[in-house]
Tab-separated table of C-alpha atoms in Angstrom:
chain	number	residue	atom	x	y	z
A	213	UNK	CA	-26.356	5.975	30.495
A	214	UNK	CA	-28.552	5.609	27.489
A	215	UNK	CA	-30.726	2.762	26.187
A	216	UNK	CA	-29.498	1.484	22.599
A	217	UNK	CA	-32.269	3.580	20.801
A	218	UNK	CA	-31.761	6.600	22.449
A	219	UNK	CA	-27.892	6.333	21.394
A	220	UNK	CA	-29.128	5.265	17.675
A	221	UNK	CA	-31.369	8.638	17.705
A	222	UNK	CA	-28.633	10.586	19.400
A	223	UNK	CA	-25.939	9.989	17.095
A	224	UNK	CA	-28.001	9.679	13.924
A	225	UNK	CA	-27.373	6.512	13.131
A	226	UNK	CA	-30.616	5.216	11.368
A	227	UNK	CA	-30.563	7.498	8.470
A	228	UNK	CA	-26.765	5.804	7.658
A	229	UNK	CA	-28.145	2.563	8.293
A	230	UNK	CA	-31.290	3.151	6.003
A	231	UNK	CA	-28.990	4.938	3.285
A	232	UNK	CA	-26.986	1.740	3.143
A	233	UNK	CA	-29.419	-0.529	3.103
A	234	UNK	CA	-31.681	1.091	0.804
A	235	UNK	CA	-28.319	1.400	-1.572
A	236	UNK	CA	-27.985	-2.446	-1.274
A	237	UNK	CA	-31.487	-3.013	-1.980
A	238	UNK	CA	-31.738	-0.808	-4.900
A	239	UNK	CA	-28.335	-2.106	-6.286
A	240	UNK	CA	-29.378	-5.459	-6.071
A	241	UNK	CA	-32.860	-4.764	-7.693
A	242	UNK	CA	-31.614	-2.927	-10.456
A	243	UNK	CA	-28.989	-5.797	-11.346
A	244	UNK	CA	-31.907	-8.688	-10.877
A	245	UNK	CA	-34.139	-6.410	-13.631
A	246	UNK	CA	-31.152	-6.151	-15.661
A	247	UNK	CA	-30.689	-10.083	-15.710
A	248	UNK	CA	-34.454	-10.285	-15.939
A	249	UNK	CA	-34.542	-12.663	-13.089
A	250	UNK	CA	-37.403	-11.224	-10.477
A	251	UNK	CA	-40.770	-12.826	-10.849
A	252	UNK	CA	-41.477	-11.765	-6.996
A	253	UNK	CA	-43.781	-8.983	-8.014
A	254	UNK	CA	-46.329	-11.424	-10.183
A	255	UNK	CA	-46.044	-13.935	-7.213
A	256	UNK	CA	-49.625	-15.036	-6.628
A	257	UNK	CA	-49.165	-17.978	-4.365
A	258	UNK	CA	-48.212	-18.238	-0.518
A	259	UNK	CA	-45.072	-16.349	0.161
A	260	UNK	CA	-42.689	-19.482	0.425
A	261	UNK	CA	-39.864	-17.221	0.699
A	262	UNK	CA	-41.259	-15.481	3.779
A	263	UNK	CA	-41.320	-18.735	5.539
A	264	UNK	CA	-37.841	-19.262	5.750
A	265	UNK	CA	-35.284	-18.183	8.381
A	266	UNK	CA	-33.824	-14.925	7.528
A	267	UNK	CA	-30.672	-13.435	9.650
A	268	UNK	CA	-30.816	-9.831	10.046
A	269	UNK	CA	-28.023	-8.076	11.268
A	270	UNK	CA	-28.060	-6.286	14.746
A	271	UNK	CA	-28.410	-2.984	12.478
A	272	UNK	CA	-31.026	-4.506	10.214
A	273	UNK	CA	-32.826	-4.933	13.554
A	274	UNK	CA	-32.375	-1.471	15.022
A	275	UNK	CA	-33.963	-0.231	11.397
A	276	UNK	CA	-37.180	-2.612	11.837
A	277	UNK	CA	-37.677	-1.463	15.652
A	278	UNK	CA	-37.327	2.053	14.384
A	279	UNK	CA	-40.107	1.313	11.905
A	280	UNK	CA	-42.255	-0.095	14.096
A	281	UNK	CA	-42.136	2.376	16.557
A	282	UNK	CA	-42.607	5.057	14.287
A	283	UNK	CA	-45.606	2.819	13.078
A	284	UNK	CA	-46.981	2.862	16.814
A	285	UNK	CA	-46.696	-0.830	16.271
A	286	UNK	CA	-44.081	-1.832	18.866
A	287	UNK	CA	-46.178	-3.639	21.202
A	288	UNK	CA	-45.346	-6.217	24.269
A	289	UNK	CA	-47.353	-8.693	22.019
A	290	UNK	CA	-45.071	-8.105	19.114
A	291	UNK	CA	-41.967	-8.362	20.930
A	292	UNK	CA	-43.248	-11.706	22.608
A	293	UNK	CA	-44.089	-12.901	19.040
A	294	UNK	CA	-40.605	-12.207	18.028
A	295	UNK	CA	-38.806	-13.745	20.977
A	296	UNK	CA	-40.973	-17.025	20.380
A	297	UNK	CA	-39.878	-16.792	17.106
A	298	UNK	CA	-36.061	-16.298	17.169
A	299	UNK	CA	-35.842	-18.945	19.749
A	300	UNK	CA	-37.177	-21.057	17.574
A	301	UNK	CA	-35.513	-20.366	14.680
A	302	UNK	CA	-32.481	-20.436	16.754
A	303	UNK	CA	-33.441	-24.266	17.667
A	304	UNK	CA	-34.403	-25.281	14.351
A	305	UNK	CA	-32.509	-26.697	11.287
A	306	UNK	CA	-32.866	-23.431	8.756
A	307	UNK	CA	-33.452	-25.475	5.654
A	308	UNK	CA	-36.622	-27.576	7.425
A	309	UNK	CA	-38.036	-23.975	8.789
A	310	UNK	CA	-41.541	-23.378	7.465
A	311	UNK	CA	-42.931	-20.910	9.491
A	312	UNK	CA	-44.365	-17.689	8.146
A	313	UNK	CA	-42.493	-14.143	9.185
A	314	UNK	CA	-44.308	-12.407	11.768
A	315	UNK	CA	-44.073	-9.096	9.856
A	316	UNK	CA	-46.658	-10.696	7.288
A	317	UNK	CA	-49.846	-9.459	7.183
A	318	UNK	CA	-53.287	-11.087	6.512
A	319	UNK	CA	-52.631	-10.834	2.954
A	320	UNK	CA	-49.090	-12.331	3.365
A	321	UNK	CA	-47.564	-8.539	2.026
A	322	UNK	CA	-44.330	-7.762	4.629
A	323	UNK	CA	-45.530	-5.103	6.918
A	324	UNK	CA	-42.045	-3.906	7.495
A	325	UNK	CA	-41.146	-3.873	3.859
A	326	UNK	CA	-39.907	-0.227	3.983
A	327	UNK	CA	-37.184	-1.309	6.463
A	328	UNK	CA	-36.712	-4.922	5.472
A	329	UNK	CA	-33.377	-6.607	6.104
A	330	UNK	CA	-31.175	-6.691	3.031
A	331	UNK	CA	-31.881	-10.651	3.043
A	332	UNK	CA	-35.181	-9.856	2.126
A	333	UNK	CA	-34.557	-7.073	-0.360
A	334	UNK	CA	-31.745	-8.900	-2.233
A	335	UNK	CA	-33.291	-12.264	-3.109
A	336	UNK	CA	-35.490	-12.956	-6.110
A	337	UNK	CA	-36.520	-16.427	-6.818
A	338	UNK	CA	-37.876	-16.610	-10.728
A	339	UNK	CA	-38.817	-20.423	-10.595
A	340	UNK	CA	-42.283	-20.667	-11.430
A	341	UNK	CA	-44.320	-19.552	-8.206
A	342	UNK	CA	-46.256	-22.792	-7.380
A	343	UNK	CA	-42.839	-24.750	-7.266
A	344	UNK	CA	-42.039	-22.732	-4.019
A	345	UNK	CA	-44.468	-24.415	-2.216
A	346	UNK	CA	-43.762	-27.893	-3.540
A	347	UNK	CA	-41.488	-29.593	-1.089
A	348	UNK	CA	-38.398	-30.992	-2.834
A	349	UNK	CA	-39.186	-28.836	-5.993
A	350	UNK	CA	-35.914	-26.856	-7.577
A	351	UNK	CA	-35.841	-23.530	-6.733
A	352	UNK	CA	-34.128	-20.695	-8.556
A	353	UNK	CA	-32.994	-17.542	-7.463
A	354	UNK	CA	-31.076	-14.622	-7.960
A	355	UNK	CA	-29.003	-13.912	-4.999
A	356	UNK	CA	-27.203	-10.331	-5.032
A	357	UNK	CA	-23.903	-11.780	-3.648
A	358	UNK	CA	-21.983	-8.469	-3.751
A	359	UNK	CA	-24.566	-6.685	-1.817
A	360	UNK	CA	-25.031	-9.480	0.535
A	361	UNK	CA	-21.236	-9.471	1.105
A	362	UNK	CA	-21.372	-5.506	1.835
A	363	UNK	CA	-23.960	-5.788	3.879
A	364	UNK	CA	-22.493	-8.616	6.326
A	365	UNK	CA	-19.011	-6.075	5.968
A	366	UNK	CA	-21.063	-3.197	7.698
A	367	UNK	CA	-22.062	-5.447	10.788
A	368	UNK	CA	-18.590	-4.644	12.619
A	369	UNK	CA	-18.116	-1.140	11.872
A	370	UNK	CA	-21.605	-0.497	13.049
A	371	UNK	CA	-21.050	-2.725	16.249
A	372	UNK	CA	-17.428	-0.571	17.026
A	373	UNK	CA	-19.484	2.626	16.463
A	374	UNK	CA	-21.940	1.737	19.471
A	375	UNK	CA	-19.323	0.456	21.425
A	376	UNK	CA	-19.995	-3.097	21.085
A	377	UNK	CA	-17.375	-5.957	21.399
A	378	UNK	CA	-16.798	-7.787	18.388
A	379	UNK	CA	-19.268	-10.522	17.071
A	380	UNK	CA	-17.442	-13.993	17.831
């Protein structure tokens, strides 16, 4: 019997996941640019979008874990921070959650950017940046619905490939 990580490597699952997620994000980025929506690259305030609950699918978690292992950042301390954050998020009102993502570095840059989950790569806020940090301020965002739906649809075939039971 092998671990999930060993199975992913043996079956060549990671390159397929990377290709799918990178494709979702690239297509969504192109669409947002075409519509003139992205402003995130100009953001100079606290990254409020990275202080929200993000639902990462199993295959996206595997992608992030592989990135961390390759960068030799998969440590017991990080795993404990992830466990604590996950438990707190599950117990919290997602609309009230305002904690920084455990993957933000000291400069508030994403330290897993190359392996970020689809929700992180397919959402662009185009409100004035300061509004993101004002409770109750209207936030305008472009959400790549088609890519988000495709990423969600990928979860069940992925779970089936791994021999896992259906998500309920």
